[in-house]
Amino acid sequence: MTSFWESYFTLFEERSDLLLQSFWEHLQLSLISLLIAVAIAIPIAILLTRYTRYSEFVIGIAAVLQTIPSLALLGFLVLFVGIGITPAIVALTAYALLPILRNTYTGIKEVDPALIEAAKGMGMNGRKRLLKVELPLAMPTVMAGIRTSMVLIVGTATLAALVGGGGLGQIIMLGIQRTSNEYILFGALPAALLALFFDFILRFTERRTKKKGAGSYKPIMAVVVLALLIVLVPPTVNAVRGVGQADIVIGGKMGPEPPILANMYKHLIEQKTDLEVEVIAPLGTTSVNFNALEVDDIAIYPEFTGTVLADLLNIEDFSYDERESYEQARDGIFEETGDILLEPMGFQNTYALAMPRDLAEELEVETISDLAPYANELDVGFTFEFADREDGYGGFEEVYGFEFDNVTTIDVSTRYQAISNGSIQLSDVFSTDPQIVEYDMVVLEDDGTLFPPYQAAPLVSGFAMNQYPELEDILNQLAGVGNEDEISELNYRVDINDEDPADVAREFLQEKGLLNQ
């Protein structure tokens, strides 16, 4: 435990700049979402108290919005509003509406009717009754709803990193990806403290409002003004400075490899052109990156031929010859979407099955077929995507003629941790994973040819290629470059040694003579 905290404080000293930036992004994201939710929910709730026959229907819609899985909603929103902070704000606002809407409605409706009648007797019109009587008396209930929404927003905002929205979630995702508890706590602890801080501020504001007397909204207005300053000033400064005006945006999936490849593209493009290039990676799953490409929020991202065929084109009958599968993917995606899959690099990052070396030697297992006698004994963990793929466990029995009795589906980021602590003994991996060496694992030979070729290649949107046709020649310089061992070493440097993907990519290109020193 002592070594954990030593590592944590070392991380704090070394990456305080990352923490500060991510914390500020998280703060802005949370405040924007809360302000919008309040601006929408409170007026609607007030209207519903006047038109009660619609209340159940409207509150029911807000409840339905809150039941939609956050990851699904974020991925869906990318198609309509692109990547970045916008889909995150839309999703967070949707989740925050219900507590504010329901509490405001309930608080106003529960005001003693005798007080309303007294206000009418004093000659107050509807607006004055609302501002002087109903809202002040309902304020504790309203503030409770706002505090609940704030906690929901701060916690859910960690998922914004999956769509390029930034925030503390990018540190947490990095920790999950690297199976680093220090990184996870590095992002999670500030998020928890931020939620507690917001709750304290809102409680303090409520008490000050009570102290000032009914009808005084000065403490609330002061908090709103401060929140607006936090939200509006930095974007205005950035706009004046021209921040975030890149000509080309390159995406990349989770893991160390996509950011490295994306930065290779960036270095080559900026060396050969005057274009300004921005890398947003990691940017979530295949669907998030592809949807972002389709709405032109990104121009390029590294994709794999097998993923294009199986996931993007839903082709089950594909060639296992490297060149044929690439051409099938290239021609298919161009015909389907107009996007261009450029020439692949020289390495395969295909699926594989791996197990600890000592267990493989004990069982004398070298190929996947050798696992058949132990199918009912091994504890197997397959990632969610692999378990559902036809070129994964979905087509395993048809190719190898057996299946495993004890299979657990796990997140891609936890499989090596599960291997290391003995929870599972066999898992799917990628052939260039740095953890294969770190955890001393054996990759079993795919003797039944279940896994198709997975060659990395730049997938460029048709719009970007038409706008910048020089991209084809520039990025095709990477054709045939790199092998599995070289890429595994690059991944190890980023994932295990915590080196910057941009620096690792630059040094690799310089070694290959593709980038000037």
Coordinates of C-alpha atoms in Angstrom, one line a residue:
M1 CA 0.0 0.0 0.0
T2 CA 2.9 2.3 0.8
S3 CA 4.3 1.8 -2.7
F4 CA 0.9 2.6 -4.2
W5 CA 0.8 6.0 -2.5
E6 CA 4.4 6.7 -3.4
S7 CA 3.6 6.0 -7.1
Y8 CA 0.5 8.1 -6.8
F9 CA 2.3 11.2 -5.4
T10 CA 5.1 10.7 -8.0
L11 CA 2.4 10.7 -10.7
F12 CA 0.9 13.8 -9.2
E13 CA 4.2 15.6 -9.4
E14 CA 5.0 14.5 -12.9
R15 CA 1.5 14.9 -14.5
S16 CA 0.1 17.9 -12.6
D17 CA -0.2 19.8 -15.9
L18 CA -2.5 17.0 -17.3
L19 CA -4.5 17.0 -14.1
L20 CA -5.0 20.8 -14.1
Q21 CA -6.1 20.8 -17.8
S22 CA -8.4 17.9 -17.4
F23 CA -9.9 19.3 -14.2
W24 CA -10.6 22.6 -15.8
E25 CA -12.3 20.9 -18.8
H26 CA -14.4 18.8 -16.4
L27 CA -15.4 21.9 -14.5
Q28 CA -16.5 23.7 -17.6
L29 CA -18.3 20.7 -19.0
S30 CA -20.2 20.2 -15.8
L31 CA -21.2 23.8 -15.3
I32 CA -22.4 24.2 -18.9
S33 CA -24.5 21.1 -18.7
L34 CA -26.0 22.1 -15.4
L35 CA -26.8 25.7 -16.5
I36 CA -28.5 24.4 -19.6
A37 CA -30.5 21.8 -17.7
V38 CA -31.6 24.4 -15.1
A39 CA -32.6 26.8 -17.9
I40 CA -34.7 24.1 -19.6
A41 CA -36.1 22.2 -16.6
I42 CA -37.3 25.0 -14.3
P43 CA -39.4 27.0 -16.8
I44 CA -41.0 23.8 -18.0
A45 CA -41.7 22.7 -14.5
I46 CA -43.3 26.1 -13.8
L47 CA -45.5 25.7 -16.9
L48 CA -46.5 22.2 -15.8
T49 CA -47.8 23.5 -12.5
R50 CA -50.2 25.7 -14.5
Y51 CA -51.1 23.0 -17.0
T52 CA -51.0 19.9 -14.8
R53 CA -52.7 17.6 -17.4
Y54 CA -49.4 17.5 -19.3
S55 CA -47.1 17.0 -16.3
E56 CA -47.1 13.2 -16.2
F57 CA -46.3 13.0 -19.9
V58 CA -43.5 15.5 -19.9
I59 CA -41.9 14.1 -16.7
G60 CA -42.2 10.7 -18.2
I61 CA -40.2 11.8 -21.2
A62 CA -37.4 13.1 -18.9
A63 CA -37.4 9.8 -17.1
V64 CA -37.0 7.9 -20.4
L65 CA -34.1 10.1 -21.3
Q66 CA -32.3 9.1 -18.1
T67 CA -32.7 5.4 -18.8
I68 CA -30.8 5.5 -22.1
P69 CA -27.3 4.0 -21.6
S70 CA -24.8 6.8 -21.6
L71 CA -22.3 5.1 -24.0
A72 CA -25.0 4.4 -26.5
L73 CA -26.3 7.9 -26.3
L74 CA -22.9 9.4 -26.8
G75 CA -22.1 7.2 -29.8
F76 CA -25.5 8.0 -31.3
L77 CA -25.1 11.7 -30.9
V78 CA -21.7 11.8 -32.7
L79 CA -23.7 11.2 -36.0
F80 CA -25.7 14.3 -35.4
V81 CA -23.5 16.8 -33.6
G82 CA -20.0 15.4 -34.2
I83 CA -17.3 14.8 -31.6
G84 CA -16.0 17.0 -28.8
I85 CA -17.8 18.8 -26.1
T86 CA -21.2 19.1 -27.9
P87 CA -22.4 15.5 -27.7
A88 CA -21.2 15.3 -24.1
I89 CA -23.2 18.4 -23.1
V90 CA -26.3 17.2 -24.9
A91 CA -26.1 13.8 -23.1
L92 CA -25.3 15.3 -19.7
T93 CA -28.1 17.8 -20.0
A94 CA -30.6 15.1 -20.9
Y95 CA -29.5 13.1 -17.8
A96 CA -29.8 16.2 -15.5
L97 CA -33.3 17.2 -16.5
L98 CA -35.4 14.7 -14.5
P99 CA -34.3 15.6 -10.9
I100 CA -34.6 19.3 -11.5
L101 CA -37.9 19.0 -13.4
R102 CA -39.6 16.7 -10.9
N103 CA -38.3 18.6 -7.8
T104 CA -39.3 22.0 -9.1
Y105 CA -42.8 20.8 -10.1
T106 CA -43.3 18.9 -6.8
G107 CA -42.0 21.9 -4.7
I108 CA -44.3 24.4 -6.2
K109 CA -47.3 22.1 -6.2
E110 CA -46.8 21.4 -2.4
V111 CA -47.0 25.1 -1.4
D112 CA -49.8 25.5 1.0
P113 CA -52.9 26.6 -1.0
A114 CA -53.9 28.9 1.9
L115 CA -50.7 30.9 1.3
I116 CA -51.5 31.2 -2.4
E117 CA -55.0 32.5 -1.6
A118 CA -53.5 35.0 0.9
A119 CA -51.2 36.2 -1.8
K120 CA -54.1 36.7 -4.2
G121 CA -56.0 38.5 -1.4
M122 CA -53.0 40.9 -1.2
G123 CA -53.4 41.7 -4.8
M124 CA -50.4 39.8 -6.1
N125 CA -50.6 38.8 -9.8
G126 CA -49.4 35.4 -11.1
R127 CA -45.8 36.6 -11.6
K128 CA -45.4 38.1 -8.2
R129 CA -47.0 35.0 -6.5
L130 CA -44.5 32.9 -8.3
L131 CA -41.4 35.0 -7.4
K132 CA -42.4 36.1 -3.9
V133 CA -44.3 33.0 -2.6
E134 CA -44.1 29.8 -4.6
L135 CA -40.5 29.7 -5.7
P136 CA -39.0 30.8 -2.3
L137 CA -41.1 28.2 -0.5
A138 CA -40.2 25.6 -3.0
M139 CA -36.5 26.5 -3.1
P140 CA -35.3 23.7 -0.7
T141 CA -36.9 21.1 -3.0
V142 CA -35.6 22.8 -6.1
M143 CA -32.1 23.0 -4.8
A144 CA -32.2 19.3 -3.8
G145 CA -33.0 18.5 -7.4
I146 CA -30.2 20.7 -8.7
R147 CA -27.7 19.1 -6.3
T148 CA -28.8 15.6 -7.4
S149 CA -28.3 16.6 -11.1
M150 CA -24.9 18.1 -10.3
V151 CA -23.7 14.9 -8.8
L152 CA -25.0 12.9 -11.8
I153 CA -23.4 15.3 -14.2
V154 CA -19.9 15.3 -12.6
G155 CA -19.9 11.5 -12.5
T156 CA -21.2 10.9 -16.0
A157 CA -19.0 13.6 -17.5
T158 CA -16.0 11.2 -17.1
L159 CA -17.4 9.4 -20.2
A160 CA -17.0 12.6 -22.3
A161 CA -13.5 11.5 -23.0
L162 CA -14.8 8.7 -25.2
V163 CA -16.1 11.3 -27.8
G164 CA -13.2 13.7 -27.5
G165 CA -15.0 15.9 -24.8
G166 CA -12.0 15.9 -22.5
G167 CA -12.3 16.1 -18.8
L168 CA -11.0 13.9 -16.0
G169 CA -12.4 10.9 -17.8
Q170 CA -9.4 10.9 -20.2
I171 CA -7.1 10.2 -17.1
I172 CA -9.4 7.5 -15.8
M173 CA -9.6 5.8 -19.3
L174 CA -5.8 6.0 -19.5
G175 CA -5.6 4.3 -16.1
I176 CA -8.1 1.5 -17.2
Q177 CA -6.2 1.1 -20.5
R178 CA -2.9 0.6 -18.6
T179 CA -4.4 -1.3 -15.7
S180 CA -2.9 1.4 -13.5
N181 CA -4.8 2.0 -10.2
E182 CA -2.7 5.1 -9.7
Y183 CA -3.9 6.7 -12.9
I184 CA -7.5 5.7 -12.2
L185 CA -7.4 7.3 -8.7
F186 CA -5.6 10.3 -10.3
G187 CA -8.7 11.1 -12.3
A188 CA -11.4 9.7 -10.1
L189 CA -10.5 11.4 -6.8
P190 CA -10.6 15.0 -8.3
A191 CA -14.0 14.1 -9.9
A192 CA -15.4 13.0 -6.5
L193 CA -14.0 16.1 -4.8
L194 CA -15.5 18.3 -7.5
A195 CA -18.9 16.8 -6.9
L196 CA -18.6 17.4 -3.1
F197 CA -17.4 21.0 -3.7
F198 CA -20.4 21.7 -6.0
D199 CA -22.8 20.2 -3.4
F200 CA -21.3 22.4 -0.7
I201 CA -21.6 25.6 -2.9
L202 CA -25.2 24.8 -3.7
R203 CA -26.1 24.1 -0.1
F204 CA -24.3 27.3 1.0
T205 CA -26.2 29.3 -1.7
E206 CA -29.5 27.9 -0.5
R207 CA -28.8 28.9 3.1
R208 CA -27.8 32.4 2.1
T209 CA -31.0 32.7 0.1
K210 CA -33.0 31.8 3.2
K211 CA -31.0 34.2 5.4
K212 CA -31.7 37.0 3.0
G213 CA -35.4 36.4 3.2
A214 CA -38.1 35.2 0.8
G215 CA -37.9 36.7 -2.6
S216 CA -34.2 37.5 -2.5
Y217 CA -32.3 35.8 -5.3
K218 CA -29.0 37.6 -4.9
P219 CA -27.0 34.6 -3.7
I220 CA -28.3 32.5 -6.5
M221 CA -27.6 35.1 -9.1
A222 CA -24.1 35.6 -7.8
V223 CA -23.4 31.8 -8.3
V224 CA -25.0 31.9 -11.8
V225 CA -22.8 34.9 -12.8
L226 CA -19.7 33.2 -11.5
A227 CA -20.5 30.0 -13.4
L228 CA -21.1 31.9 -16.6
L229 CA -17.7 33.6 -16.3
I230 CA -16.0 30.2 -15.8
V231 CA -17.9 28.9 -18.9
L232 CA -17.6 31.9 -21.2
V233 CA -14.3 33.5 -20.6
P234 CA -11.9 30.7 -21.7
P235 CA -13.6 30.0 -25.0
T236 CA -13.7 33.7 -25.8
V237 CA -9.9 34.0 -25.1
N238 CA -9.2 30.9 -27.2
A239 CA -11.3 32.3 -30.1
V240 CA -9.3 35.5 -30.1
R241 CA -6.0 33.6 -30.0
G242 CA -7.2 31.3 -32.8
V243 CA -6.9 28.1 -30.7
G244 CA -8.5 25.0 -32.1
Q245 CA -8.5 26.0 -35.7
A246 CA -6.7 23.0 -37.2
D247 CA -7.0 22.2 -40.9
I248 CA -7.1 18.5 -40.4
V249 CA -8.2 16.5 -37.3
I250 CA -7.0 12.9 -36.9
G251 CA -8.8 10.5 -34.7
G252 CA -7.8 7.2 -33.1
K253 CA -9.3 4.4 -31.0
M254 CA -8.5 3.4 -27.5
G255 CA -5.1 1.8 -26.7
P256 CA -1.5 3.0 -27.2
E257 CA -1.2 2.0 -30.9
P258 CA -3.9 4.3 -32.5
P259 CA -2.5 7.5 -31.0
I260 CA 1.0 6.5 -32.2
L261 CA -0.2 5.9 -35.7
A262 CA -2.3 9.1 -35.7
N263 CA 0.8 11.1 -34.7
M264 CA 2.8 9.4 -37.5
Y265 CA 0.2 10.8 -39.9
K266 CA 0.4 14.2 -38.3
H267 CA 4.2 14.4 -38.5
L268 CA 4.3 13.4 -42.2
I269 CA 1.5 15.8 -43.2
E270 CA 3.0 18.7 -41.4
Q271 CA 6.4 18.0 -42.9
K272 CA 5.1 18.0 -46.5
T273 CA 2.5 20.7 -46.3
D274 CA 1.6 23.9 -44.5
L275 CA -1.5 22.4 -43.0
E276 CA -2.1 22.5 -39.2
V277 CA -3.0 19.1 -37.9
E278 CA -4.6 18.1 -34.6
V279 CA -4.7 14.6 -33.1
I280 CA -7.7 13.6 -30.9
A281 CA -6.8 10.1 -29.7
P282 CA -7.9 8.0 -27.9
L283 CA -11.4 8.8 -29.2
G284 CA -13.4 5.8 -28.1
T285 CA -14.5 2.8 -30.1
T286 CA -14.6 1.9 -33.8
S287 CA -18.2 3.2 -34.1
V288 CA -17.3 6.6 -32.5
N289 CA -14.3 7.1 -34.9
F290 CA -16.2 6.0 -38.0
N291 CA -19.3 8.1 -37.2
A292 CA -17.0 11.1 -36.6
L293 CA -15.4 10.4 -40.0
E294 CA -18.8 10.3 -41.7
V295 CA -19.8 13.7 -40.3
D296 CA -16.4 15.1 -41.2
D297 CA -15.5 15.9 -37.6
I298 CA -12.3 14.0 -38.2
A299 CA -10.6 13.6 -41.6
I300 CA -8.5 10.5 -40.9
Y301 CA -8.1 7.7 -38.4
P302 CA -6.1 4.5 -38.3
E303 CA -8.2 1.5 -39.2
F304 CA -7.6 -2.2 -39.7
T305 CA -8.6 -4.2 -42.8
G306 CA -10.3 -6.9 -40.8
T307 CA -12.4 -4.3 -38.9
V308 CA -13.4 -2.7 -42.1
L309 CA -14.6 -6.0 -43.5
A310 CA -16.2 -7.5 -40.4
D311 CA -17.6 -4.4 -38.6
L312 CA -18.0 -1.5 -41.1
L313 CA -19.1 -3.6 -44.1
N314 CA -20.6 -6.6 -42.3
I315 CA -18.9 -9.0 -44.7
E316 CA -18.6 -12.6 -43.5
D317 CA -17.0 -14.1 -46.5
F318 CA -13.6 -12.4 -46.8
S319 CA -10.2 -13.5 -48.0
Y320 CA -7.5 -14.5 -45.6
D321 CA -4.8 -13.4 -48.1
E322 CA -3.3 -10.1 -47.0
R323 CA -3.4 -8.3 -50.3
E324 CA -6.8 -9.7 -51.3
S325 CA -8.4 -8.8 -48.0
Y326 CA -6.9 -5.2 -48.2
E327 CA -8.3 -4.7 -51.7
Q328 CA -11.6 -6.1 -50.6
A329 CA -11.8 -3.7 -47.7
R330 CA -10.5 -0.8 -49.8
D331 CA -13.0 -1.3 -52.6
G332 CA -15.9 -2.1 -50.3
I333 CA -15.6 0.9 -48.0
F334 CA -15.2 3.3 -51.0
E335 CA -18.3 1.9 -52.7
E336 CA -20.3 2.0 -49.5
T337 CA -19.2 5.4 -48.1
G338 CA -16.8 7.1 -50.5
D339 CA -14.0 6.9 -47.9
I340 CA -10.5 5.9 -49.0
L341 CA -8.5 3.2 -47.3
L342 CA -4.9 3.9 -48.1
E343 CA -2.0 1.4 -48.4
P344 CA -1.4 -0.7 -45.2
M345 CA 1.6 -0.7 -43.1
G346 CA 3.8 -3.8 -42.7
F347 CA 2.5 -5.2 -39.5
Q348 CA -0.5 -7.3 -38.4
N349 CA -2.4 -6.4 -35.3
T350 CA -4.8 -9.3 -35.5
Y351 CA -6.7 -11.1 -32.8
A352 CA -4.9 -14.0 -31.1
L353 CA -5.5 -16.2 -28.1
A354 CA -2.8 -16.1 -25.3
M355 CA -2.2 -17.6 -21.9
P356 CA 0.5 -17.5 -19.3
R357 CA 3.8 -19.1 -20.4
D358 CA 4.1 -21.4 -17.4
L359 CA 0.5 -22.8 -17.9
A360 CA 1.1 -23.3 -21.7
E361 CA 4.2 -25.2 -21.0
E362 CA 2.5 -27.3 -18.2
L363 CA -0.4 -28.2 -20.6
E364 CA 2.0 -28.5 -23.6
V365 CA -0.2 -26.1 -25.6
E366 CA 1.2 -24.4 -28.7
T367 CA -1.8 -24.0 -31.0
I368 CA -5.5 -23.2 -30.5
S369 CA -6.4 -26.8 -31.4
D370 CA -4.3 -28.0 -28.5
L371 CA -6.8 -26.4 -26.1
A372 CA -9.6 -28.8 -27.0
P373 CA -8.8 -31.4 -24.2
Y374 CA -8.9 -28.6 -21.6
A375 CA -12.1 -26.8 -22.9
N376 CA -14.1 -27.6 -19.8
E377 CA -11.3 -26.8 -17.3
L378 CA -9.9 -23.4 -18.4
D379 CA -11.3 -20.2 -17.0
V380 CA -11.6 -18.1 -20.1
G381 CA -12.2 -14.3 -20.4
F382 CA -13.1 -12.8 -23.8
T383 CA -13.6 -9.1 -24.4
F384 CA -17.1 -7.9 -25.3
E385 CA -16.3 -7.2 -28.9
F386 CA -14.4 -10.4 -29.5
A387 CA -17.1 -12.5 -27.9
D388 CA -19.7 -11.2 -30.5
R389 CA -17.6 -11.3 -33.7
E390 CA -17.8 -13.9 -36.4
D391 CA -14.0 -13.6 -36.7
G392 CA -13.8 -14.0 -32.9
Y393 CA -15.6 -16.3 -30.5
G394 CA -18.8 -16.0 -32.5
G395 CA -17.2 -18.2 -35.2
F396 CA -14.9 -20.2 -33.0
E397 CA -16.9 -23.5 -32.7
E398 CA -17.4 -23.7 -36.5
V399 CA -13.7 -23.4 -37.2
Y400 CA -12.3 -25.4 -34.3
G401 CA -15.1 -27.8 -33.5
F402 CA -15.3 -27.1 -29.7
E403 CA -16.2 -24.3 -27.3
F404 CA -15.2 -23.4 -23.7
D405 CA -17.4 -24.2 -20.7
N406 CA -16.3 -21.3 -18.5
V407 CA -16.4 -18.1 -20.5
T408 CA -16.7 -14.7 -18.9
T409 CA -17.0 -11.5 -21.0
I410 CA -14.7 -8.7 -19.7
D411 CA -13.7 -5.2 -20.7
V412 CA -10.8 -4.9 -23.0
S413 CA -8.9 -2.8 -20.5
T414 CA -9.1 -5.5 -17.7
R415 CA -8.1 -8.7 -19.5
Y416 CA -4.4 -8.5 -18.6
Q417 CA -5.2 -7.6 -15.0
A418 CA -7.5 -10.6 -14.8
I419 CA -4.7 -12.8 -16.3
S420 CA -2.2 -11.5 -13.8
N421 CA -4.4 -12.1 -10.7
G422 CA -5.4 -15.6 -11.9
S423 CA -9.1 -14.8 -12.5
I424 CA -8.8 -16.1 -16.0
Q425 CA -6.2 -18.3 -17.8
L426 CA -6.9 -17.6 -21.4
S427 CA -8.0 -14.5 -23.2
D428 CA -8.1 -12.8 -26.6
V429 CA -5.3 -10.3 -27.3
F430 CA -3.9 -8.3 -30.1
S431 CA -0.7 -9.5 -31.6
T432 CA 1.1 -6.2 -30.9
D433 CA 0.0 -5.8 -27.3
P434 CA 2.9 -4.7 -25.1
Q435 CA 1.5 -6.6 -22.2
I436 CA 2.2 -10.0 -23.9
V437 CA 5.9 -9.4 -23.0
E438 CA 5.2 -7.7 -19.7
Y439 CA 3.1 -10.6 -18.4
D440 CA 5.2 -13.3 -20.1
M441 CA 2.4 -14.8 -22.1
V442 CA 2.4 -17.2 -25.1
V443 CA 0.4 -16.4 -28.2
L444 CA -1.1 -19.6 -29.5
E445 CA -0.9 -20.4 -33.2
D446 CA -4.1 -19.9 -35.1
D447 CA -3.8 -23.3 -36.9
G448 CA -7.5 -23.2 -37.9
T449 CA -7.2 -19.8 -39.5
L450 CA -10.0 -18.2 -37.6
F451 CA -8.5 -14.7 -37.6
P452 CA -8.4 -12.7 -40.8
P453 CA -5.6 -10.2 -41.6
Y454 CA -5.7 -7.0 -39.6
Q455 CA -3.4 -4.6 -41.4
A456 CA -3.3 -1.0 -40.2
A457 CA -4.0 1.6 -42.8
P458 CA -5.2 5.3 -42.8
L459 CA -8.9 5.6 -43.5
V460 CA -9.5 9.0 -45.0
S461 CA -12.9 10.6 -45.6
G462 CA -13.8 11.3 -49.2
F463 CA -14.4 15.0 -48.3
A464 CA -10.9 15.4 -46.9
M465 CA -9.3 13.6 -49.8
N466 CA -11.0 15.8 -52.3
Q467 CA -10.0 18.9 -50.4
Y468 CA -6.4 17.7 -49.8
P469 CA -5.5 15.2 -52.6
E470 CA -1.8 15.3 -51.5
L471 CA -2.7 13.2 -48.5
E472 CA -2.6 10.0 -50.5
D473 CA 1.0 10.3 -51.5
I474 CA 2.1 11.6 -48.1
L475 CA 0.4 8.8 -46.1
N476 CA 1.3 6.0 -48.5
Q477 CA 4.9 6.5 -47.5
L478 CA 4.0 4.3 -44.6
A479 CA 3.1 1.4 -46.9
G480 CA 4.9 -1.7 -45.7
V481 CA 6.6 0.1 -42.8
G482 CA 7.0 -1.6 -39.4
N483 CA 6.6 -5.2 -38.2
E484 CA 4.9 -6.7 -35.1
D485 CA 8.0 -6.5 -32.9
E486 CA 8.7 -2.9 -33.7
I487 CA 5.2 -1.8 -33.1
S488 CA 5.0 -3.8 -29.9
E489 CA 8.1 -1.9 -28.7
L490 CA 6.5 1.4 -29.6
N491 CA 3.3 0.4 -27.7
Y492 CA 5.4 -0.7 -24.7
R493 CA 7.1 2.7 -24.6
V494 CA 3.7 4.5 -24.6
D495 CA 1.6 2.1 -22.5
I496 CA 4.1 0.9 -20.0
N497 CA 6.8 3.6 -19.9
D498 CA 4.3 6.4 -20.2
E499 CA 6.1 8.2 -23.1
D500 CA 4.4 10.7 -25.3
P501 CA 2.9 9.1 -28.4
A502 CA 3.9 12.1 -30.5
D503 CA 7.6 11.7 -29.5
V504 CA 7.5 8.0 -30.0
A505 CA 6.0 8.4 -33.5
R506 CA 8.5 11.1 -34.4
E507 CA 11.5 9.0 -33.4
F508 CA 10.2 5.9 -35.3
L509 CA 9.7 7.9 -38.5
Q510 CA 13.2 9.4 -38.2
E511 CA 14.7 6.0 -37.8
K512 CA 12.9 4.9 -40.9
G513 CA 14.2 7.9 -42.8
L514 CA 10.7 9.3 -43.4
L515 CA 11.0 12.4 -41.2
N516 CA 13.7 15.0 -41.0
Q517 CA 15.8 15.1 -37.9

